[in-house]
């Protein structure tokens, strides 16, 4: 998708270096950063220079490629794989990508291993682009239907950033929106700010602006009243881990939006590539919910009048705070899952009908 009119992807491999857009500096500064070692990749995932389930999966796959370049040694590679998986616990894509790449190179002789690992990482990346494009084409039908009935612009609420910046291109939740916009359907997006890291305000609104899509940032608690007033036609969010029973683990606050949507008869869709499905866990209590540094709550970052990024404390110094990064929306609150293979019910039957 575009930034200042130029097409970008979120990650690419060039001259044995992984290139990323540093998302901790957006929307104030656009910086392309080099990852040269597996440690750089782990650090980029931990500090959220790259974030979003599909993108951290791709970064982990390229991280293993960098690890092979650094030291073509089995035990170093194994340790790199473990450290990459541990770098963020909730999104399943990380483990999925690392396991897939490790499986692909197991038993390959050391002269060949770099080339094969790089090809597999590139395949993971290209696959995600295709999946997200297909999610867009499938989700477009829902927006089109609402637009035909309403004969006016479609108001869509989204949470966090499940946009192209969270994937390689297109995004998951935003892909149907981009497809609708390209087809000339009038859309307007309510963007949840998404405290504490403000991925909605800093990233979703930014990328929608760059694509010329009308959007309005709202506080995380404003969705309820907008739904009561009939100002939201549908919600679309992403997911970091989708259980086989259709429960969806996504950015903290998603669950409350789904409850509000249910109470107000607003359709609540979740968009996902199959790489976020965890077939192994049956109970959402087994999902490791990431707890991040409480400083993300107590401090805020922005730019001053000289356009310099500044960080200030907003909480009382003595107060404790708890920073849970994800929550789980039960399948019963989800209207449907928009996947690369089509739309299905949020249930084991629905998912298995498309994927097994
Ligand atoms: O903590 P983040 O910014 O990595 O969380 C991202 C989300 O919660 C997204 O909604 C999710 O990864 C889906 S990405 C298409």
Coordinates of C-alpha atoms in Angstrom, one line a residue, residues 10-21 32-38 40-41 44 50 55 58-67 69 118 121 125:
X10 CA 6.2 -3.7 5.6
X11 CA 9.2 -6.0 5.3
X12 CA 11.6 -7.0 2.5
X13 CA 15.0 -8.7 2.1
X14 CA 17.8 -6.9 0.3
X15 CA 21.5 -7.6 0.1
X16 CA 21.4 -10.0 3.0
X17 CA 19.7 -7.5 5.2
X18 CA 16.0 -7.4 6.4
X19 CA 14.4 -4.0 5.8
X20 CA 11.5 -2.9 8.0
X21 CA 9.5 0.3 8.6
X32 CA 13.3 2.3 7.2
X33 CA 15.5 0.2 9.5
X34 CA 18.0 -2.6 8.8
X35 CA 17.9 -5.9 10.7
X36 CA 21.3 -7.6 10.3
X37 CA 21.2 -10.3 13.0
X38 CA 18.7 -12.6 14.6
X40 CA 18.0 -7.4 15.7
X41 CA 14.9 -9.3 14.6
X44 CA 12.3 -5.4 16.6
X50 CA 7.3 -4.5 13.8
X55 CA 4.2 -9.3 10.3
X58 CA 7.4 -12.9 8.7
X59 CA 10.0 -11.1 10.8
X60 CA 10.7 -14.3 12.7
X61 CA 11.1 -16.3 9.4
X62 CA 13.6 -13.7 8.1
X63 CA 15.2 -13.7 11.6
X64 CA 16.1 -17.4 11.1
X65 CA 17.5 -16.6 7.7
X66 CA 19.8 -14.0 9.4
X67 CA 20.7 -16.5 12.0
X69 CA 23.9 -16.1 7.7
X118 CA 15.4 -17.7 2.3
X121 CA 10.7 -17.0 4.2
X125 CA 5.6 -13.4 2.9

